[in-house]
CSV table of C-alpha atoms in Angstrom, one decimal:
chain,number,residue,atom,x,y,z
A,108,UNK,CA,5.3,9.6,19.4
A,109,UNK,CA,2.7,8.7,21.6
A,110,UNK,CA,0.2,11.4,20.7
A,111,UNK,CA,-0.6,13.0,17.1
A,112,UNK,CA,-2.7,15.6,18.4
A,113,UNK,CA,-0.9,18.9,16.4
A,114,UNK,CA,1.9,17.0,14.3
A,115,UNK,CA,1.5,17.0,10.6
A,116,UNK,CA,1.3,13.8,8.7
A,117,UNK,CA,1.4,13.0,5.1
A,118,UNK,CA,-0.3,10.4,3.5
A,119,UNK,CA,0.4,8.6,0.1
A,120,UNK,CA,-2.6,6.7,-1.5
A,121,UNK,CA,-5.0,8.7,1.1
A,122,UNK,CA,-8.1,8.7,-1.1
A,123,UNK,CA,-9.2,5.1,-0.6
A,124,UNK,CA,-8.3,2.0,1.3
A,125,UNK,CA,-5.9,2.1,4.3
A,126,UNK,CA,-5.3,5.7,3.4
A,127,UNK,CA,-8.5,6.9,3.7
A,128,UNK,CA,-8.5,5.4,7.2
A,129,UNK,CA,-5.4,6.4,8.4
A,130,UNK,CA,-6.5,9.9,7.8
A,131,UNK,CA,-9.7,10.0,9.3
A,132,UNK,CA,-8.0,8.1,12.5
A,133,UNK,CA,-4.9,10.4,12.6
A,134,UNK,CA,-8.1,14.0,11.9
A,135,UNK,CA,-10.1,12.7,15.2
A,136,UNK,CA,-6.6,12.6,17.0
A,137,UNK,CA,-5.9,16.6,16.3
A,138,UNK,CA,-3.2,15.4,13.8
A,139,UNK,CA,-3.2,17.7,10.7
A,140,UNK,CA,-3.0,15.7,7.2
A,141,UNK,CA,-1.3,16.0,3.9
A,142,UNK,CA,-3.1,13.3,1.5
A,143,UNK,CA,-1.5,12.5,-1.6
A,144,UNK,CA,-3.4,10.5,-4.2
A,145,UNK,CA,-3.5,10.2,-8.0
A,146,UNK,CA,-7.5,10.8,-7.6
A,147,UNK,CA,-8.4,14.4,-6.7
A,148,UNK,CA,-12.3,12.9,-5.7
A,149,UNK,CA,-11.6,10.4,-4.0
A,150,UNK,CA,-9.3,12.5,-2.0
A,151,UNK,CA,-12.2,14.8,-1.5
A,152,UNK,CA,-14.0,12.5,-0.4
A,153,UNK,CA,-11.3,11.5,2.4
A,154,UNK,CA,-11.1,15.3,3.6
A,155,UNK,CA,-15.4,14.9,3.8
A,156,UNK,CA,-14.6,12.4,6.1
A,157,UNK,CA,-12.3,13.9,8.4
A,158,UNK,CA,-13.9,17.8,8.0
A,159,UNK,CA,-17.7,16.0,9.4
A,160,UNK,CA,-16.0,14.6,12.4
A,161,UNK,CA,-14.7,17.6,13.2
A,162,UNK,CA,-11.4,19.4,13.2
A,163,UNK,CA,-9.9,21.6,16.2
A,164,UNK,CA,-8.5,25.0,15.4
A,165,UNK,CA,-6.1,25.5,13.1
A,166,UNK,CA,-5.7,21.7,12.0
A,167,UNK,CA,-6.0,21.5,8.4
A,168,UNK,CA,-6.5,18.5,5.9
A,169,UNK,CA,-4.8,19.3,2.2
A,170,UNK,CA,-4.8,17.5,-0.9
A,171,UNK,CA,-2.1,16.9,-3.7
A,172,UNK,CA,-2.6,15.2,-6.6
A,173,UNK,CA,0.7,13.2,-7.1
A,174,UNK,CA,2.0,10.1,-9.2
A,175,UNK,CA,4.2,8.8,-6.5
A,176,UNK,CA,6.8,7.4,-9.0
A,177,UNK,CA,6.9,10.4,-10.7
A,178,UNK,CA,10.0,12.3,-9.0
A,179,UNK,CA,9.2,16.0,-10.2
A,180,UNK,CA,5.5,15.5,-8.5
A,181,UNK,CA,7.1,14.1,-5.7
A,182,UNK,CA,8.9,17.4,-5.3
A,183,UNK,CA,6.2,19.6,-6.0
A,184,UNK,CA,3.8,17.9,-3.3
A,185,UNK,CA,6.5,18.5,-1.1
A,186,UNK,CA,6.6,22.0,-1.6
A,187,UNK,CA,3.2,22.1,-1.5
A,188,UNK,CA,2.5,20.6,1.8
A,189,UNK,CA,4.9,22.9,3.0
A,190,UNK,CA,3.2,26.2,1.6
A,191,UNK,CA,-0.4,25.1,2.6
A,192,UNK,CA,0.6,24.3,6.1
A,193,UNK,CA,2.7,26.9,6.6
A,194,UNK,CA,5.9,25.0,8.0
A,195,UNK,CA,9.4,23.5,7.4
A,196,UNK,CA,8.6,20.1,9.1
A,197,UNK,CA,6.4,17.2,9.0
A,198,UNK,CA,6.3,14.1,11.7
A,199,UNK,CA,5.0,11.1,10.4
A,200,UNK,CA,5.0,10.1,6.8
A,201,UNK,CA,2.9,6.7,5.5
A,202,UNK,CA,4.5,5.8,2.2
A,203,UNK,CA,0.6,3.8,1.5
A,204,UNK,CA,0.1,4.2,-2.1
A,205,UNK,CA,0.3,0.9,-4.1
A,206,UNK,CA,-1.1,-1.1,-6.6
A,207,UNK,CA,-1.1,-4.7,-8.9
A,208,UNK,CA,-0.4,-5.7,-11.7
A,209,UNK,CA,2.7,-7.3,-14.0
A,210,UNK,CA,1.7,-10.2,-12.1
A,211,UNK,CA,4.1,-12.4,-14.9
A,212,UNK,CA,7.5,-11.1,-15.9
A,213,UNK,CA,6.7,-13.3,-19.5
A,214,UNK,CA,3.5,-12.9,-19.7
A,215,UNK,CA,2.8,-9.2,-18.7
A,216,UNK,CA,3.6,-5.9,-20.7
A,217,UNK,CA,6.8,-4.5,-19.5
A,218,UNK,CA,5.3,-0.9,-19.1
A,219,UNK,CA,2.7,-2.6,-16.6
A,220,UNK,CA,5.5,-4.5,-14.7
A,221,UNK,CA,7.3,-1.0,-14.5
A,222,UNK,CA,4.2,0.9,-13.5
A,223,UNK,CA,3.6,-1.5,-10.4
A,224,UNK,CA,7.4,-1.8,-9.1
A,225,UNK,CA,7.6,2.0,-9.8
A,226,UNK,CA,4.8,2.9,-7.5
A,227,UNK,CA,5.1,0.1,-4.9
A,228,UNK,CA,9.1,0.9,-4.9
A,229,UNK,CA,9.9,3.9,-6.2
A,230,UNK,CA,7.1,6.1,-4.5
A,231,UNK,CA,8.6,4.6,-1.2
A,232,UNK,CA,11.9,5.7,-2.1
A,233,UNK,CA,10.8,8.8,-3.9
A,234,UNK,CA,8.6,10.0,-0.9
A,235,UNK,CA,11.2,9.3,1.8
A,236,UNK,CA,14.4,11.1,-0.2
A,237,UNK,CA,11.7,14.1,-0.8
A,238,UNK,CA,10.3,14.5,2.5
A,239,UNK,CA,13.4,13.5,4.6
A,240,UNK,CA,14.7,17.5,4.9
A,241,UNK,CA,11.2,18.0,6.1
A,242,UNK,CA,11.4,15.4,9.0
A,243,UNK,CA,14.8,16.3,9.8
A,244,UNK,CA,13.7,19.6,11.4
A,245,UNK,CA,10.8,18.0,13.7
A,246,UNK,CA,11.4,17.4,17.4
A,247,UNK,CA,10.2,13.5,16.5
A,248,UNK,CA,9.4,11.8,13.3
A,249,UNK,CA,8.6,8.3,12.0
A,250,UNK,CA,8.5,7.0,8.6
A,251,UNK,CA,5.7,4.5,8.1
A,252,UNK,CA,6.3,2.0,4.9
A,253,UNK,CA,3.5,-0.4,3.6
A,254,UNK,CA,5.5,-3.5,2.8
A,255,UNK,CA,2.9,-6.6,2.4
A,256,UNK,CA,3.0,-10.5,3.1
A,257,UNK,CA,4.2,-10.4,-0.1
A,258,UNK,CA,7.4,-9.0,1.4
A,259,UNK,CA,8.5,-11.5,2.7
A,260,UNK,CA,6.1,-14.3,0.7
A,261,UNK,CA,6.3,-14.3,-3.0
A,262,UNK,CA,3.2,-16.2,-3.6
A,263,UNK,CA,-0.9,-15.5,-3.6
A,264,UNK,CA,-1.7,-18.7,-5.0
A,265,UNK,CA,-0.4,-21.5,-6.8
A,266,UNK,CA,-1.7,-20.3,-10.2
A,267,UNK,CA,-0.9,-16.5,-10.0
A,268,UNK,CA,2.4,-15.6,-10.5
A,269,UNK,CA,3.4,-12.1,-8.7
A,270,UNK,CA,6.3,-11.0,-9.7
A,271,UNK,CA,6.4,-6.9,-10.0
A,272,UNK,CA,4.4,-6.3,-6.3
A,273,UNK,CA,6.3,-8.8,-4.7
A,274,UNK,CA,9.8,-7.6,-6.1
A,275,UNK,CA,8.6,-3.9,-4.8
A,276,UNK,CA,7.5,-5.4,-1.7
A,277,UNK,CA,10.7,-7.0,-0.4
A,278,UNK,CA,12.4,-3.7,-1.6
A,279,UNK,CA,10.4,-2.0,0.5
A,280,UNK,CA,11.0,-4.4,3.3
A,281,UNK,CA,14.4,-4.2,2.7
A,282,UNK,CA,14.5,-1.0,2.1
A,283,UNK,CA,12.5,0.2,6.1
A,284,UNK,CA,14.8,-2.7,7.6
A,285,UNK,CA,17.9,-0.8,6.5
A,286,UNK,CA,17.0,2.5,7.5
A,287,UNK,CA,16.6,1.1,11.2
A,288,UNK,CA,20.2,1.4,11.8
A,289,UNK,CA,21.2,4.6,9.3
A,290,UNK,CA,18.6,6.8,11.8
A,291,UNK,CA,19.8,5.7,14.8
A,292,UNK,CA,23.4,6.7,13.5
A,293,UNK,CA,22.4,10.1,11.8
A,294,UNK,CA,19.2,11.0,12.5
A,295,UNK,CA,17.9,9.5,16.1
A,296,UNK,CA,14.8,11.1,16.6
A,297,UNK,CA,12.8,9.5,13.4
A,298,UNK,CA,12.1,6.3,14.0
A,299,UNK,CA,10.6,3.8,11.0
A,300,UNK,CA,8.3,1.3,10.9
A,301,UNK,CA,7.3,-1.4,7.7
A,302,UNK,CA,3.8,-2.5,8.0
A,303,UNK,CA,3.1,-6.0,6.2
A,304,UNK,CA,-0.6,-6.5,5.9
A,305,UNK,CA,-2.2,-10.1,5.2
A,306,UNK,CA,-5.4,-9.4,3.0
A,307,UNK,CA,-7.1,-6.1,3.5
A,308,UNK,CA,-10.3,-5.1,2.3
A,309,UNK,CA,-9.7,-2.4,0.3
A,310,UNK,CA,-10.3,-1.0,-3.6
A,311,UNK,CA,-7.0,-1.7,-4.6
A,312,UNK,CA,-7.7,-4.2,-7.3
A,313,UNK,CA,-10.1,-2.1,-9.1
A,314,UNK,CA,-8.1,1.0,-8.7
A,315,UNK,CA,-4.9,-1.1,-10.1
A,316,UNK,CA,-7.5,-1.8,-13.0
A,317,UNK,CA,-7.9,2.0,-13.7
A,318,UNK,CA,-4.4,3.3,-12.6
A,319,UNK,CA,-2.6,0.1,-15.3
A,320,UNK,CA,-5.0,1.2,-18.5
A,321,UNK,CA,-5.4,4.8,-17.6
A,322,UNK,CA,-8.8,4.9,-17.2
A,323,UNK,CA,-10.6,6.7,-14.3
A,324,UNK,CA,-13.8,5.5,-15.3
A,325,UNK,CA,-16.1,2.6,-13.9
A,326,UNK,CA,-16.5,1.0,-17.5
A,327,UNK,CA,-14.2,-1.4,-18.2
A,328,UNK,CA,-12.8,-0.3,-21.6
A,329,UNK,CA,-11.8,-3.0,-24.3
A,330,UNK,CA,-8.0,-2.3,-23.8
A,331,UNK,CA,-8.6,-3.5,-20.1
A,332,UNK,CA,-10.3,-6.6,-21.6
A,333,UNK,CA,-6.9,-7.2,-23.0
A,334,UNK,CA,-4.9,-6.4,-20.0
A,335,UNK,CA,-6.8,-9.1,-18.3
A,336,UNK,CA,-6.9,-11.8,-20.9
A,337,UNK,CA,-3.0,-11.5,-20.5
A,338,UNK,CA,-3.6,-12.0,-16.7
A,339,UNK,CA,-5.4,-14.9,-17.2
A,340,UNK,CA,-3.7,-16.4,-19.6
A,341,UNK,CA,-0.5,-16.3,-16.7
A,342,UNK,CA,-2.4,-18.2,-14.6
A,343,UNK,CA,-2.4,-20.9,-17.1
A,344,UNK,CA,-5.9,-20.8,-18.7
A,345,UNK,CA,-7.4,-20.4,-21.9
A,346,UNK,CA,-8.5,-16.7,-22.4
A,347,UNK,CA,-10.0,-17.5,-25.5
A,348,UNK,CA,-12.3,-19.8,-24.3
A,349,UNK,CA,-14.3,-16.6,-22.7
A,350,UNK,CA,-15.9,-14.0,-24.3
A,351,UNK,CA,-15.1,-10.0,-23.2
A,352,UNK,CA,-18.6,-10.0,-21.5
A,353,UNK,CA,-17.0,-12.7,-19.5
A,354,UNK,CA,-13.8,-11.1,-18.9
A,355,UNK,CA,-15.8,-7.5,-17.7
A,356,UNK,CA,-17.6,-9.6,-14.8
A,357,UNK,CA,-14.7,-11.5,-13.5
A,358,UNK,CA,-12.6,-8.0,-13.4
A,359,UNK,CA,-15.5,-6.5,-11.5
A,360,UNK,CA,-16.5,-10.0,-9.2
A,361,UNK,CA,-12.5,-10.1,-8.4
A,362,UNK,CA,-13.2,-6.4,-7.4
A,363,UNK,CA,-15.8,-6.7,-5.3
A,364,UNK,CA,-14.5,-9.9,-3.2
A,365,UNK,CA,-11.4,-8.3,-2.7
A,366,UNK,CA,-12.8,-5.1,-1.0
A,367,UNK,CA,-16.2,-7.5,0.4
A,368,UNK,CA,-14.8,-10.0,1.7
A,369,UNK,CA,-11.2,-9.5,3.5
A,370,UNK,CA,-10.8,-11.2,6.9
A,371,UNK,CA,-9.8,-7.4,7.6
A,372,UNK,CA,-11.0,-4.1,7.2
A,373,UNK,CA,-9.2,-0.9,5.9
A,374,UNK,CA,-10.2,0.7,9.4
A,375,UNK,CA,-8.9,-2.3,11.6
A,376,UNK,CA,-6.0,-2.3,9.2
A,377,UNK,CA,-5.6,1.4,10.1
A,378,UNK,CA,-6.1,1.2,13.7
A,379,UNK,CA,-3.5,-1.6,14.0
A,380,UNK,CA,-0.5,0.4,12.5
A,381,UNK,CA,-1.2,3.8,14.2
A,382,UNK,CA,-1.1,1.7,17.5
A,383,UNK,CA,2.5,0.0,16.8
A,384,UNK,CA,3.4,3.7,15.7
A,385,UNK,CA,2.5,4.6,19.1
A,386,UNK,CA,4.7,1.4,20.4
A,387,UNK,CA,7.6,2.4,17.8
A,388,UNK,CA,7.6,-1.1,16.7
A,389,UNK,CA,9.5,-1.5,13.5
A,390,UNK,CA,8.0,-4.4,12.2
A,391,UNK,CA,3.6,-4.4,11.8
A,392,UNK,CA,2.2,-7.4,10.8
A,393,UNK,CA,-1.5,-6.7,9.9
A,394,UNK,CA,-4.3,-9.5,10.3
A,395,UNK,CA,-4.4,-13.0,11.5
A,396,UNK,CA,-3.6,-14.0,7.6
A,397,UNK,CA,-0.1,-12.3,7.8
A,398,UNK,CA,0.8,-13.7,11.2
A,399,UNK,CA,0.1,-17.0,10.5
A,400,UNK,CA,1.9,-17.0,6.9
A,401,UNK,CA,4.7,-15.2,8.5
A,402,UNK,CA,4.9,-17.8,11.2
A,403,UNK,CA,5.0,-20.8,8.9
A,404,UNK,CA,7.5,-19.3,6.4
A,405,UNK,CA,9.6,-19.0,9.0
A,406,UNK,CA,9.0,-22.9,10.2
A,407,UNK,CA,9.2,-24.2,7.0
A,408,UNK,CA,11.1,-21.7,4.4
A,409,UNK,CA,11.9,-24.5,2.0
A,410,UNK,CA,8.4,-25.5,1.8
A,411,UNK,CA,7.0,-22.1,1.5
A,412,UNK,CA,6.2,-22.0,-2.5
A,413,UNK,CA,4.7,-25.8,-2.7
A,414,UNK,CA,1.3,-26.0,-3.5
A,415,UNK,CA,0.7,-28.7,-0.5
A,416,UNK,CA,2.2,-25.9,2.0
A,417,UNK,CA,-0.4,-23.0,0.2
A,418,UNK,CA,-3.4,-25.9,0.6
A,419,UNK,CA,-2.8,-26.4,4.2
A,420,UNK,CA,-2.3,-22.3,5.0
A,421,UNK,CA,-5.4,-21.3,2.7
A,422,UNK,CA,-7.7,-24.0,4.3
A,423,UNK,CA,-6.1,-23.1,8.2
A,424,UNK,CA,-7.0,-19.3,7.5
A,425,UNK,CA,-9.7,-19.4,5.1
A,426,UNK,CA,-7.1,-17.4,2.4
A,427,UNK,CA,-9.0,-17.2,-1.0
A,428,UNK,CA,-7.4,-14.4,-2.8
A,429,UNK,CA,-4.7,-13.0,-0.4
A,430,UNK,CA,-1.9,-10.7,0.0
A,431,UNK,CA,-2.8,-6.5,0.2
């Protein structure tokens, strides 16, 4: 699928982030787009985007407000992509949406663990069982999957654990690896592709903040205060020690680095996995970050979870937070 112009895509987590950019690249291509988000504004705000560059005729951009681990809204934003553009087929879908969280499997609530595997996993699986009858009947389709370093890394730093993303992350991984071979056998014309990006500047951390304590607002209630005492206190230091006016800035400071300060942008990010679409290259490794770790995981396996191996990688790349 060398050229988008008049395919239909659909997009999960397409109100911010990688999403976002995905969708404005794929808009200025001619490509017609289906976001799905759990954020009707910030999905607005995406269709803003694409609408002021400009649209040809008859390309439409439609949103769907969907909980991707939520099978019965799965099914519904199916049928609604299908109604609003009119057709029985789509060609590309980007299983995007994601978020953190349930970073300990002793320290962390169990519903926050579930919440992050379910969306990182299940909204993979959800999405591609869902909108598989709809890519069956295009001429050519291609199933995009946002794995992460932590796919095939289990580790961010030696004093974070990250147990629910990565778990969901080598599913998906697993997962897009597998389907290589079931397509060719029963459904040749899609193609898939698992994209593994290193760290991305996106708003993912603060959106995990508000998608984990089900708050949509920029104040950062006391319950969240709690979530991320219990965060803390995984990473082996004394919560108590700080008071909630503490906690509040480090939630928003970890915010704001994350998105600020990546070694690569959402749109870069964007770019570099609608090119290896283009390429049908099944495997997308996204930044210099995630081709360098996966390079020296694959040197030095054994070694890939000591803190001496995280020093020298971290201090190579200049990796402070890492992993999508």
């Amino acid at each position: 699928m060398k050229d988008f112009a008049g395919r239909i895509a659909v997009i999960t987590g397409g109100g911010t982030g990688m999403g976002r950019e995905l969708a404005r690249q794929l808009a200025a291509e001619g490509c017609s787009i289906a976001l799905g988000d759990v954020s009707a504004g910030a999905m607005a705000e995406t269709r803003r985007l694409c609408e002021a560059a400009g649209l040809s005729q008859g390309q439409r951009i439609t949103m769907h407000v969907a909980d991707v681990a939520d099978e019965p809204q799965v099914v519904r934003f199916r049928d609604e992509v299908a109604e609003q553009h009119e057709t029985d087929r789509i060609h590309l879908l980007f299983n995007n949406a994601g978020i953190g969280g349930g970073g300990s499997f002793l320290v962390n609530a169990r519903d926050e663990w579930e919440r992050t595997f379910n969306i990182c996993w299940g909204g993979v699986y959800l999405c591609t069982r869902s909108f598989m009858p709809l890519l069956l009947r295009a001429d050519a389709g291609h199933i995009v999957n946002t794995s992460s370093v932590n796919g095939f890394w289990a580790y961010i730093a030696p004093n974070i654990p990250q147990t629910a993303y990565a778990a969901a992350k080598f599913a998906v991984k697993g997962f897009t690896e597998a389907l290589i071979t079931d397509l060719r056998l029963n459904a040749p014309h899609i193609k898939c592709s698992v994209v593994m990006p290193g760290h991305i500047g996106t708003s993912i951390v603060a959106n995990s903040r508000k998608l984990q304590s089900g708050n949509q607002t920029e104040e950062i209630t006391a319950h969240e205060v709690g979530l991320a005492r219990a965060r803390i206190a995984s990473m082996g230091i004394d919560a108590t020690k700080l008071s909630d006016d503490d906690v509040r800035r480090m939630i928003a400071e970890r915010a704001r680095r994350f998105l600020e300060e990546a070694p690569t942008t959402a749109a870069e990010a964007a770019t570099i996995i609608l090119d290896g679409v283009r390429n049908e290259r099944w495997r997308i490794l996204v930044g210099h970050d995630a081709e360098r770790i996966d390079s020296l995981v694959r040197e030095s396996p054994e070694r890939a979870y000591e803190t001496e191996f995280f020093e020298a990688f971290a201090k190579e790349t200049g990796w402070v937070v890492g992993g999508r």
